[in-house]
Coordinates of C-alpha atoms in Angstrom, one line a residue:
Chain A
X1 CA -13.6 10.0 -8.7
X2 CA -16.5 9.9 -11.1
X3 CA -17.9 6.4 -10.2
X4 CA -17.4 3.8 -7.5
X5 CA -18.7 0.5 -6.4
X6 CA -19.4 -0.2 -2.8
X7 CA -20.2 -3.2 -0.6
X8 CA -23.2 -2.4 1.6
X9 CA -23.2 -4.8 4.6
X10 CA -26.2 -6.6 6.0
X11 CA -26.7 -5.9 9.7
X12 CA -28.1 -7.4 12.9
X13 CA -30.1 -4.9 15.0
X14 CA -31.5 -5.5 18.5
X15 CA -28.5 -7.6 19.5
X16 CA -30.1 -9.5 22.5
X17 CA -30.0 -7.3 25.5
X18 CA -29.3 -4.3 23.3
X19 CA -32.9 -4.0 22.0
X20 CA -33.2 -0.7 20.0
X21 CA -29.6 0.4 20.8
X22 CA -27.1 -2.2 19.7
X23 CA -26.4 -3.4 16.1
X24 CA -23.6 -5.0 14.2
X25 CA -22.5 -5.3 10.6
X26 CA -21.7 -8.4 8.6
X27 CA -18.5 -8.7 6.5
X28 CA -19.7 -11.4 4.1
X29 CA -23.4 -10.7 3.6
X30 CA -24.5 -7.5 1.8
X31 CA -25.5 -5.7 -1.4
X32 CA -23.3 -4.1 -4.0
X33 CA -24.0 -0.7 -5.3
X34 CA -22.5 1.3 -8.2
X35 CA -22.8 5.1 -8.0
X36 CA -21.9 7.5 -10.8
X37 CA -21.8 11.3 -10.8
X38 CA -24.2 12.8 -13.4
X39 CA -24.4 16.2 -14.9
X40 CA -28.1 16.4 -14.3
X41 CA -29.0 17.4 -10.8
X42 CA -30.8 15.0 -8.6
X43 CA -30.8 11.3 -8.0
X44 CA -31.7 8.5 -10.4
X45 CA -31.8 4.8 -9.9
X46 CA -31.0 3.2 -13.2
X47 CA -31.0 -0.5 -12.3
X48 CA -31.9 -2.9 -9.5
X49 CA -30.7 -6.5 -9.9
X50 CA -31.7 -9.4 -7.7
X51 CA -35.0 -8.0 -6.3
X52 CA -38.1 -6.4 -7.7
X53 CA -37.9 -3.0 -6.1
X54 CA -39.1 0.5 -7.3
X55 CA -36.7 2.6 -9.4
X56 CA -38.7 5.7 -8.4
X57 CA -36.4 7.6 -6.0
X58 CA -39.3 8.7 -3.8
X59 CA -40.3 5.1 -3.2
X60 CA -36.9 3.5 -2.9
X61 CA -34.9 3.8 0.4
X62 CA -31.6 4.5 -1.4
X63 CA -33.3 7.3 -3.4
X64 CA -34.9 8.8 -0.3
X65 CA -31.6 8.7 1.7
X66 CA -29.5 10.1 -1.2
X67 CA -32.0 12.9 -1.7
X68 CA -31.8 13.8 2.0
X69 CA -28.1 14.1 1.6
X70 CA -28.4 16.2 -1.6
X71 CA -30.8 18.5 0.1
X72 CA -28.3 19.2 2.8
X73 CA -25.7 20.0 0.2
X74 CA -28.1 22.6 -1.2
X75 CA -26.7 25.0 -3.8
X76 CA -23.1 24.0 -3.1
X77 CA -23.4 21.1 -5.5
X78 CA -24.9 21.3 -9.0
X79 CA -24.7 17.7 -10.3
X80 CA -26.5 14.5 -9.4
X81 CA -25.9 10.8 -9.0
X82 CA -27.1 7.6 -10.6
X83 CA -27.4 4.5 -8.5
X84 CA -27.3 0.9 -9.7
X85 CA -28.1 -1.7 -7.0
X86 CA -27.3 -5.4 -6.9
X87 CA -29.5 -6.6 -4.1
X88 CA -28.3 -9.7 -2.4
X89 CA -30.0 -9.3 0.9
X90 CA -33.7 -10.3 0.8
X91 CA -36.1 -7.6 1.9
X92 CA -38.1 -8.7 5.0
X93 CA -35.3 -10.9 6.2
X94 CA -34.5 -8.9 9.3
X95 CA -30.9 -8.4 8.5
X96 CA -31.1 -4.8 7.3
X97 CA -31.9 -5.0 3.6
X98 CA -33.3 -1.5 3.5
X99 CA -30.5 -0.2 5.7
X100 CA -27.9 -1.6 3.4
X101 CA -29.4 0.3 0.4
X102 CA -29.8 3.6 2.3
X103 CA -26.4 3.4 3.9
X104 CA -24.7 2.4 0.7
X105 CA -26.2 5.3 -1.2
X106 CA -25.2 8.0 1.3
X107 CA -21.8 6.6 2.2
X108 CA -21.0 6.1 -1.5
X109 CA -22.0 9.6 -2.5
X110 CA -20.1 11.0 0.5
X111 CA -17.0 9.3 -0.8
X112 CA -17.5 10.6 -4.4
X113 CA -17.7 14.1 -2.9
X114 CA -14.6 13.6 -0.9
X115 CA -16.3 13.3 2.5
X116 CA -18.1 16.5 3.2
X117 CA -20.3 14.7 5.9
X118 CA -19.5 13.1 9.2
X119 CA -20.6 9.5 9.8
X120 CA -23.3 10.7 12.2
X121 CA -24.7 13.0 9.4
X122 CA -24.7 10.1 7.0
X123 CA -26.6 8.0 9.5
X124 CA -29.1 10.8 9.8
X125 CA -29.7 10.8 6.0
X126 CA -29.9 7.0 5.8
X127 CA -32.5 7.1 8.6
X128 CA -34.8 8.8 6.1
X129 CA -34.6 5.7 4.0
X130 CA -35.6 3.6 7.1
X131 CA -38.5 5.9 7.7
X132 CA -39.8 5.1 4.2
X133 CA -39.2 1.4 4.7
X134 CA -40.8 0.9 8.1
X135 CA -42.4 4.2 9.1
X136 CA -39.8 4.8 11.8
X137 CA -36.5 6.7 11.3
X138 CA -34.5 4.2 13.4
X139 CA -30.7 4.0 13.3
X140 CA -30.0 0.5 14.7
X141 CA -29.3 -0.9 11.2
X142 CA -28.0 2.1 9.3
X143 CA -25.5 3.0 12.1
X144 CA -23.5 -0.3 11.9
X145 CA -24.0 -0.4 8.1
X146 CA -22.1 2.9 7.9
X147 CA -19.7 2.7 10.8
X148 CA -19.0 -1.1 10.7
X149 CA -18.5 -3.3 13.7
X150 CA -20.8 -3.0 16.7
X151 CA -22.6 0.3 17.2
X152 CA -24.5 1.7 20.1
X153 CA -27.2 4.3 19.5
X154 CA -27.1 5.9 22.9
X155 CA -29.6 8.5 22.1
X156 CA -31.7 9.9 19.3
X157 CA -32.1 13.5 20.6
X158 CA -29.4 14.4 20.0
X159 CA -28.3 11.5 17.8
X160 CA -25.3 9.9 19.6
X161 CA -23.7 6.9 18.1
X162 CA -20.7 5.1 19.6
X163 CA -18.6 2.5 17.7
X164 CA -17.8 -0.4 20.0
X165 CA -14.8 -2.6 19.2
X166 CA -15.3 -6.0 17.7
X167 CA -13.3 -9.0 18.9
X168 CA -11.7 -10.5 15.8
X169 CA -12.8 -14.1 16.4
X170 CA -16.5 -13.2 16.6
X171 CA -18.6 -14.9 13.8
X172 CA -22.3 -14.7 13.1
X173 CA -24.4 -17.6 11.9
X174 CA -27.8 -16.5 10.5
X175 CA -30.8 -18.6 9.7
X176 CA -33.5 -16.9 7.7
X177 CA -36.8 -18.7 7.6
X178 CA -38.6 -17.7 4.4
X179 CA -41.7 -16.5 6.2
X180 CA -43.1 -13.0 6.3
X181 CA -43.6 -11.3 9.6
X182 CA -45.3 -8.0 9.3
X183 CA -43.4 -5.3 11.1
X184 CA -46.7 -4.0 12.4
X185 CA -47.3 -7.3 14.0
X186 CA -43.9 -7.7 15.6
X187 CA -44.3 -4.2 17.0
X188 CA -47.9 -4.7 18.1
X189 CA -47.1 -7.7 20.4
X190 CA -44.5 -5.8 22.3
X191 CA -45.6 -4.5 25.7
X192 CA -45.3 -0.8 26.4
X193 CA -44.3 -1.5 29.9
X194 CA -41.8 -3.9 31.5
X195 CA -41.0 -4.8 35.1
X196 CA -38.2 -2.9 36.8
X197 CA -36.6 -6.2 37.6
X198 CA -36.4 -7.3 34.0
X199 CA -35.1 -3.8 33.1
X200 CA -32.3 -4.2 35.7
X201 CA -31.3 -7.6 34.2
X202 CA -31.3 -6.1 30.7
X203 CA -29.0 -3.1 31.5
X204 CA -26.8 -5.4 33.6
X205 CA -26.4 -7.7 30.6
X206 CA -25.9 -4.8 28.2
X207 CA -23.1 -3.4 30.5
X208 CA -21.5 -6.9 30.5
X209 CA -21.8 -7.2 26.8
X210 CA -20.1 -3.8 26.1
X211 CA -17.4 -4.7 28.7
X212 CA -16.9 -8.1 27.0
X213 CA -16.5 -6.4 23.5
X214 CA -13.9 -4.0 24.9
X215 CA -11.9 -6.7 26.5
X216 CA -12.2 -9.6 24.0
X217 CA -13.8 -11.6 26.8
X218 CA -15.8 -14.1 24.8
X219 CA -17.2 -15.9 27.8
X220 CA -18.5 -12.6 29.2
X221 CA -20.0 -11.8 25.8
X222 CA -21.7 -15.2 25.9
X223 CA -23.0 -14.8 29.5
X224 CA -24.3 -11.3 28.6
X225 CA -26.2 -12.3 25.4
X226 CA -29.5 -12.6 27.1
X227 CA -32.8 -10.8 26.5
X228 CA -35.5 -11.4 29.1
X229 CA -37.8 -8.7 27.6
X230 CA -38.3 -8.8 23.8
X231 CA -37.2 -12.3 22.9
X232 CA -39.8 -14.2 24.9
X233 CA -42.5 -12.2 23.2
X234 CA -41.3 -12.0 19.6
X235 CA -39.9 -15.5 19.3
X236 CA -43.4 -16.9 19.2
X237 CA -43.7 -15.4 15.7
X238 CA -40.7 -17.5 14.6
X239 CA -41.5 -21.2 14.0
X240 CA -38.8 -23.4 15.6
X241 CA -37.1 -20.6 17.4
X242 CA -36.6 -22.2 20.8
X243 CA -35.4 -25.5 19.4
X244 CA -32.9 -24.0 17.1
X245 CA -31.7 -21.7 19.8
X246 CA -31.0 -24.6 22.2
X247 CA -29.3 -26.6 19.4
X248 CA -27.0 -23.6 18.6
X249 CA -26.1 -23.1 22.3
X250 CA -25.4 -26.8 22.8
X251 CA -23.2 -26.7 19.8
X252 CA -21.1 -24.0 21.3
X253 CA -22.6 -20.7 20.2
X254 CA -22.0 -17.8 22.7
X255 CA -25.5 -16.6 22.3
X256 CA -28.6 -16.6 20.1
X257 CA -31.2 -14.0 19.4
X258 CA -33.7 -12.5 16.9
X259 CA -32.1 -10.4 14.3
X260 CA -34.0 -7.1 14.1
X261 CA -37.6 -7.9 14.4
X262 CA -37.1 -11.3 12.8
X263 CA -37.7 -13.7 11.2
X264 CA -33.9 -14.2 11.0
X265 CA -32.3 -16.0 13.9
X266 CA -28.7 -15.2 14.7
X267 CA -26.0 -17.0 16.7
X268 CA -22.7 -15.5 17.7
X269 CA -19.7 -17.8 18.1
X270 CA -16.0 -17.6 18.8
X271 CA -14.1 -18.7 15.7
X272 CA -15.1 -19.7 12.3
X273 CA -15.1 -23.5 13.0
X274 CA -17.7 -23.1 15.8
X275 CA -19.8 -20.8 13.6
X276 CA -19.8 -23.5 10.9
X277 CA -20.6 -26.3 13.3
X278 CA -23.4 -24.2 14.7
X279 CA -24.7 -23.5 11.2
X280 CA -24.7 -27.2 10.4
X281 CA -26.7 -28.1 13.4
X282 CA -29.1 -25.3 12.9
X283 CA -29.5 -26.4 9.3
X284 CA -30.1 -30.0 10.1
X285 CA -32.6 -29.1 12.8
X286 CA -34.5 -26.5 10.8
X287 CA -34.6 -28.8 7.8
X288 CA -37.0 -31.1 9.6
X289 CA -39.6 -28.3 10.0
X290 CA -40.3 -28.1 6.3
X291 CA -40.0 -24.4 5.8
X292 CA -37.7 -22.9 3.3
X293 CA -34.7 -21.1 4.8
X294 CA -31.4 -19.5 3.9
X295 CA -28.2 -19.6 6.0
X296 CA -25.2 -17.3 6.2
X297 CA -22.0 -17.4 8.1
X298 CA -19.9 -14.2 8.4
X299 CA -17.3 -12.5 10.5
X300 CA -18.4 -9.2 12.0
X301 CA -17.4 -6.4 9.5
X302 CA -14.7 -4.2 10.9
X303 CA -15.7 -1.5 8.4
X304 CA -19.1 -0.3 7.2
X305 CA -20.0 0.6 3.5
X306 CA -16.7 0.4 1.6
X307 CA -15.2 0.4 -1.9
X308 CA -14.9 -2.9 -3.8
Chain B
X1 CA 1.1 -11.7 59.3
X2 CA -0.7 -11.6 62.7
X3 CA -2.3 -8.2 62.4
X4 CA -3.1 -5.7 59.8
X5 CA -4.8 -2.4 59.4
X6 CA -6.9 -1.7 56.3
X7 CA -8.7 1.2 54.6
X8 CA -12.3 0.4 53.8
X9 CA -13.6 2.7 51.0
X10 CA -17.0 4.4 51.0
X11 CA -18.9 3.6 47.8
X12 CA -21.5 5.0 45.5
X13 CA -24.1 2.5 44.3
X14 CA -26.8 3.0 41.7
X15 CA -24.5 5.2 39.6
X16 CA -27.2 7.1 37.5
X17 CA -28.3 4.8 34.6
X18 CA -26.6 1.9 36.4
X19 CA -29.4 1.4 39.0
X20 CA -28.8 -1.8 41.0
X21 CA -25.8 -2.8 38.8
X22 CA -23.1 -0.1 38.8
X23 CA -21.1 1.1 41.8
X24 CA -17.8 2.8 42.5
X25 CA -15.3 3.1 45.3
X26 CA -13.9 6.4 46.8
X27 CA -10.2 6.7 47.5
X28 CA -10.4 9.4 50.2
X29 CA -13.5 8.5 52.1
X30 CA -13.7 5.4 54.2
X31 CA -13.3 3.6 57.5
X32 CA -10.2 2.0 59.0
X33 CA -10.2 -1.4 60.5
X34 CA -7.6 -3.3 62.5
X35 CA -7.8 -7.1 62.4
X36 CA -5.8 -9.5 64.6
X37 CA -5.5 -13.2 64.6
X38 CA -6.7 -14.7 67.9
X39 CA -6.2 -18.2 69.4
X40 CA -9.8 -18.5 70.3
X41 CA -11.9 -19.6 67.4
X42 CA -14.6 -17.2 66.1
X43 CA -15.0 -13.5 65.6
X44 CA -14.9 -10.8 68.2
X45 CA -15.3 -7.0 67.8
X46 CA -13.3 -5.4 70.5
X47 CA -13.8 -1.7 69.7
X48 CA -15.8 0.6 67.5
X49 CA -14.7 4.2 67.4
X50 CA -16.6 7.1 65.8
X51 CA -20.1 5.6 65.9
X52 CA -22.3 3.9 68.4
X53 CA -22.7 0.5 66.8
X54 CA -23.2 -3.0 68.3
X55 CA -20.1 -5.0 69.3
X56 CA -22.2 -8.2 69.2
X57 CA -21.0 -10.0 66.1
X58 CA -24.5 -11.2 65.2
X59 CA -25.7 -7.7 65.1
X60 CA -22.8 -6.0 63.4
X61 CA -22.3 -6.2 59.6
X62 CA -18.5 -6.8 59.9
X63 CA -19.2 -9.6 62.4
X64 CA -21.8 -11.3 60.2
X65 CA -19.7 -11.0 57.1
X66 CA -16.5 -12.3 58.9
X67 CA -18.5 -15.2 60.3
X68 CA -19.8 -16.2 56.8
X69 CA -16.2 -16.4 55.7
X70 CA -15.1 -18.4 58.7
X71 CA -18.0 -20.8 58.2
X72 CA -16.8 -21.4 54.7
X73 CA -13.3 -22.2 56.0
X74 CA -14.8 -24.8 58.2
X75 CA -12.4 -27.1 60.0
X76 CA -9.4 -26.0 58.0
X77 CA -8.8 -23.1 60.3
X78 CA -8.8 -23.3 64.1
X79 CA -8.2 -19.8 65.2
X80 CA -10.3 -16.6 65.1
X81 CA -10.1 -12.9 64.5
X82 CA -10.6 -9.8 66.5
X83 CA -11.8 -6.6 64.7
X84 CA -11.4 -3.0 65.8
X85 CA -13.3 -0.5 63.6
X86 CA -12.7 3.2 63.3
X87 CA -16.0 4.3 61.6
X88 CA -15.5 7.5 59.6
X89 CA -18.5 7.0 57.2
X90 CA -21.8 7.9 58.8
X91 CA -24.4 5.1 58.8
X92 CA -27.4 6.1 56.7
X93 CA -25.5 8.4 54.5
X94 CA -26.0 6.4 51.3
X95 CA -22.3 6.0 50.6
X96 CA -21.9 2.4 51.8
X97 CA -21.2 2.6 55.5
X98 CA -22.3 -1.0 56.1
X99 CA -20.6 -2.2 53.0
X100 CA -17.3 -0.7 54.1
X101 CA -17.4 -2.6 57.3
X102 CA -18.5 -5.9 55.8
X103 CA -15.9 -5.6 52.9
X104 CA -13.1 -4.5 55.2
X105 CA -13.7 -7.5 57.6
X106 CA -13.7 -10.2 54.9
X107 CA -10.9 -8.7 52.7
X108 CA -8.8 -8.1 55.7
X109 CA -9.2 -11.6 57.0
X110 CA -8.5 -13.0 53.6
X111 CA -5.2 -11.1 53.5
X112 CA -4.3 -12.4 57.0
X113 CA -4.9 -15.9 55.7
X114 CA -2.9 -15.4 52.5
X115 CA -5.8 -15.1 50.1
X116 CA -7.7 -18.4 50.2
X117 CA -10.7 -16.8 48.6
X118 CA -11.5 -15.1 45.3
X119 CA -12.8 -11.6 45.2
X120 CA -16.2 -12.9 44.1
X121 CA -16.3 -15.2 47.1
X122 CA -15.4 -12.2 49.4
X123 CA -18.3 -10.2 47.9
X124 CA -20.6 -13.1 48.6
X125 CA -19.5 -13.1 52.3
X126 CA -19.8 -9.4 52.6
X127 CA -23.3 -9.5 51.1
X128 CA -24.4 -11.3 54.3
X129 CA -23.5 -8.2 56.1
X130 CA -25.6 -6.1 53.7
X131 CA -28.5 -8.5 54.4
X132 CA -28.2 -7.7 58.1
X133 CA -28.1 -4.0 57.4
X134 CA -30.9 -3.6 54.9
X135 CA -32.7 -6.9 54.6
X136 CA -31.3 -7.5 51.1
X137 CA -28.1 -9.2 50.2
X138 CA -27.2 -6.8 47.6
X139 CA -23.7 -6.4 46.1
X140 CA -23.6 -3.0 44.5
X141 CA -21.7 -1.4 47.4
X142 CA -19.6 -4.4 48.6
X143 CA -18.4 -5.2 45.1
X144 CA -16.6 -1.8 44.5
X145 CA -15.5 -1.8 48.2
X146 CA -13.7 -5.0 47.6
X147 CA -12.6 -4.7 43.9
X148 CA -12.1 -1.0 43.8
X149 CA -12.9 1.3 40.9
X150 CA -16.2 0.9 39.1
X151 CA -17.9 -2.5 39.3
X152 CA -20.8 -4.0 37.3
X153 CA -22.9 -6.6 39.0
X154 CA -24.2 -8.2 35.8
X155 CA -26.1 -11.0 37.5
X156 CA -26.8 -12.4 41.0
X157 CA -27.5 -16.0 40.0
X158 CA -24.8 -16.8 39.4
X159 CA -23.0 -13.9 40.9
X160 CA -21.1 -12.2 38.1
X161 CA -19.0 -9.1 38.9
X162 CA -17.0 -7.2 36.3
X163 CA -14.4 -4.6 37.2
X164 CA -14.7 -1.7 34.8
X165 CA -11.7 0.6 34.3
X166 CA -11.7 4.0 35.9
X167 CA -10.5 7.1 34.0
X168 CA -7.7 8.6 36.2
X169 CA -9.1 12.2 36.2
X170 CA -12.5 11.2 37.5
X171 CA -13.4 12.8 40.8
X172 CA -16.5 12.5 43.0
X173 CA -18.0 15.4 45.0
X174 CA -20.5 14.2 47.6
X175 CA -23.0 16.2 49.5
X176 CA -24.6 14.4 52.5
X177 CA -27.7 16.1 53.9
X178 CA -28.1 15.1 57.5
X179 CA -31.6 13.7 57.1
X180 CA -32.8 10.2 57.6
X181 CA -34.5 8.5 54.7
X182 CA -35.8 5.1 55.7
X183 CA -34.6 2.4 53.3
X184 CA -38.2 1.0 53.4
X185 CA -39.5 4.4 52.2
X186 CA -37.0 4.8 49.4
X187 CA -37.9 1.3 48.2
X188 CA -41.6 1.7 48.6
X189 CA -41.9 4.7 46.3
X190 CA -40.2 2.8 43.4
X191 CA -42.6 1.5 40.8
X192 CA -42.4 -2.2 40.0
X193 CA -42.9 -1.5 36.3
X194 CA -41.4 1.0 33.9
X195 CA -42.1 1.9 30.3
X196 CA -40.2 0.1 27.6
X197 CA -39.2 3.4 26.2
X198 CA -37.5 4.5 29.5
X199 CA -35.8 1.1 29.8
X200 CA -34.3 1.5 26.3
X201 CA -33.0 5.0 27.3
X202 CA -31.5 3.5 30.4
X203 CA -29.7 0.6 28.8
X204 CA -28.5 2.9 26.0
X205 CA -27.0 5.2 28.6
X206 CA -25.5 2.4 30.6
X207 CA -23.9 1.1 27.3
X208 CA -22.5 4.6 26.7
X209 CA -21.2 5.0 30.2
X210 CA -19.4 1.7 30.1
X211 CA -17.9 2.6 26.7
X212 CA -16.9 6.0 28.1
X213 CA -15.1 4.4 31.1
X214 CA -13.2 2.0 28.8
X215 CA -12.1 4.8 26.5
X216 CA -11.5 7.7 29.0
X217 CA -14.1 9.6 27.0
X218 CA -15.2 12.1 29.7
X219 CA -17.8 13.8 27.4
X220 CA -19.4 10.5 26.7
X221 CA -19.4 9.6 30.4
X222 CA -21.1 13.0 31.0
X223 CA -23.7 12.5 28.3
X224 CA -24.5 9.0 29.6
X225 CA -24.9 9.9 33.3
X226 CA -28.6 10.1 33.0
X227 CA -31.3 8.3 34.9
X228 CA -34.9 8.7 33.7
X229 CA -36.3 6.0 35.9
X230 CA -35.2 6.1 39.5
X231 CA -33.9 9.6 40.0
X232 CA -37.2 11.4 39.2
X233 CA -39.0 9.3 41.9
X234 CA -36.4 9.2 44.6
X235 CA -35.1 12.7 44.4
X236 CA -38.4 14.0 45.9
X237 CA -37.2 12.5 49.2
X238 CA -34.0 14.7 49.1
X239 CA -34.6 18.4 49.9
X240 CA -32.9 20.7 47.4
X241 CA -31.9 17.9 45.0
X242 CA -33.0 19.5 41.8
X243 CA -31.4 22.9 42.6
X244 CA -28.1 21.4 43.7
X245 CA -28.0 19.2 40.6
X246 CA -28.5 22.1 38.3
X247 CA -25.8 24.1 40.1
X248 CA -23.3 21.3 39.9
X249 CA -23.9 20.7 36.2
X250 CA -23.7 24.4 35.4
X251 CA -20.3 24.5 37.3
X252 CA -19.0 21.8 35.0
X253 CA -19.8 18.5 36.6
X254 CA -20.1 15.6 34.1
X255 CA -23.2 14.3 35.9
X256 CA -25.1 14.2 39.2
X257 CA -27.1 11.5 40.8
X258 CA -28.4 10.0 44.0
X259 CA -25.8 7.9 45.9
X260 CA -27.3 4.5 46.7
X261 CA -30.8 5.2 47.9
X262 CA -29.8 8.6 49.2
X263 CA -29.8 11.0 50.9
X264 CA -26.3 11.7 49.6
X265 CA -26.0 13.5 46.3
X266 CA -22.9 12.8 44.1
X267 CA -21.4 14.7 41.3
X268 CA -18.7 13.3 39.0
X269 CA -16.2 15.7 37.4
X270 CA -13.1 15.6 35.2
X271 CA -10.2 16.8 37.3
X272 CA -9.8 17.8 40.9
X273 CA -10.2 21.5 40.3
X274 CA -13.6 21.1 38.7
X275 CA -14.6 18.7 41.5
X276 CA -13.6 21.4 44.1
X277 CA -15.4 24.2 42.3
X278 CA -18.5 22.0 42.1
X279 CA -18.2 21.3 45.8
X280 CA -18.0 25.0 46.6
X281 CA -21.1 25.8 44.5
X282 CA -23.0 22.9 46.0
X283 CA -22.0 24.0 49.4
X284 CA -23.0 27.7 49.0
X285 CA -26.3 26.6 47.5
X286 CA -27.2 24.0 50.1
X287 CA -26.1 26.2 52.9
X288 CA -29.1 28.5 52.2
X289 CA -31.5 25.6 52.8
X290 CA -30.7 25.4 56.5
X291 CA -30.1 21.7 56.8
X292 CA -26.9 20.4 58.2
X293 CA -24.7 18.6 55.7
X294 CA -21.3 17.1 55.1
X295 CA -19.2 17.3 51.9
X296 CA -16.5 15.1 50.5
X297 CA -14.2 15.3 47.5
X298 CA -12.4 12.2 46.4
X299 CA -10.8 10.5 43.4
X300 CA -12.3 7.2 42.4
X301 CA -10.3 4.4 44.3
X302 CA -8.3 2.3 41.9
X303 CA -8.2 -0.4 44.6
X304 CA -10.7 -1.7 47.1
X305 CA -10.0 -2.6 50.7
X306 CA -6.2 -2.3 51.2
X307 CA -3.4 -2.2 53.8
X308 CA -2.5 1.1 55.4

């Protein structure tokens, strides 16, 4: 293959009790990326549609991630790759815009090269893109973007990523308020210590959530989608968060949380109809606030970056 | 049925990263209990073999738990029950001696009455016995003693217990140093706050452990059996802990931890042979310390309290 076009899914990181470890990929929200083999060595980005982002590969997450992959290939590959990105995910939305670009670039190139790298290796390359975007080489968005479904980042040293099964009726509803939260701010307000009691609640809930995902137990998933540690702190940065959460839960959502470090709010529901009803109610409610916002409804993606 | 005899499994609570939420039941270590219907209402304990424990039902965990059950039955049952206990688990060992008695009494009576109560209701009754024993109505031993296998106590309010599958080749090796650790001491030295970073590690590992148990992935189970929060603190109360842990891991154990609040040390291994080799090495090593100790090797119990 000389050229391919891939879908690069948007992702939700910090899924409630899974702060910093649990993420998921969306099937219907994501970027598109066209990658071509080139004779000239190295990476070029020839076009970015939809957003005003740098074409310079040292200042673009897709470029940085792709270069990390090329560097690992070393002398065994003499050509290069050109990337054209159609950004559909808004940067700063909290649904993994940078991760989609980084993941798409490395997973796409890996496919063009007939899969020399494992998925964990690809995550490692894509993490370099995340480092450019946020200063931290975190994996909670790039892991689900590459592997699909739910992923657990058990450990960073060594990098240990576990794909968790996704119940087929699970849908995400996302409300993205068009406000900017600086990553630095959303980090700064976190406490460096937590009570042991809240920690115990959190790992009890994460255990319940993982069990619910393995057994398609939607009620257990719902009971486990709680976060007593991060949500109470970060939600104050998101106007209308508490009200919209209550509305979504009342309408039948299994759980509601902050996507990544916000500002997007996500709800998980059993079945498309419930997810749509939840979206309607969230919409009606948020509309009264007067802020601009986007909404998405999507099943959880069973696969990560893939050919289209 | 007028009378029955049950096996009441010993249990390991606080399984590594599952502090306060994850426990497991042992198939080959436990008490035996004979329960008879009596005409006289109320609970009597006619005999306790193996240990010097009170026959007074208000001061015996089996008595207290059984009375909690009877109270719930109320006027719908007019008779009573007599309990005879053959204690084989040493009190204070950290492998759920009180829980075995409390669980055996309520699960046995429930069976004699043809199962009027759910397992969660039985856990709730048995927790009253735990309250007598340790001052805290905790469920991490009585839940696996009643349900068998691994159990996750996701929440106490409301009580939410999830049975987690047990890979069939999983064996426990237990070393019980004959020292007394006062529960009050092992509680007192715990910190009431932890760092967010160590919390994240802990719930990442618990997620990995639960995933490993669902998928029979022994390597993942092994990688996840880590506890960066409680073990470093409590292990200082257990002479020789660090050395015996290293020996067990070197010999092939998947993981090693403190059973309950100690002093017992447990190792989990894949396969009986490894568990036996681990036991030998732990034995040889601990023998040089000069303290008396017991050892047990057991598969994980697939069922909780059951007829024998």
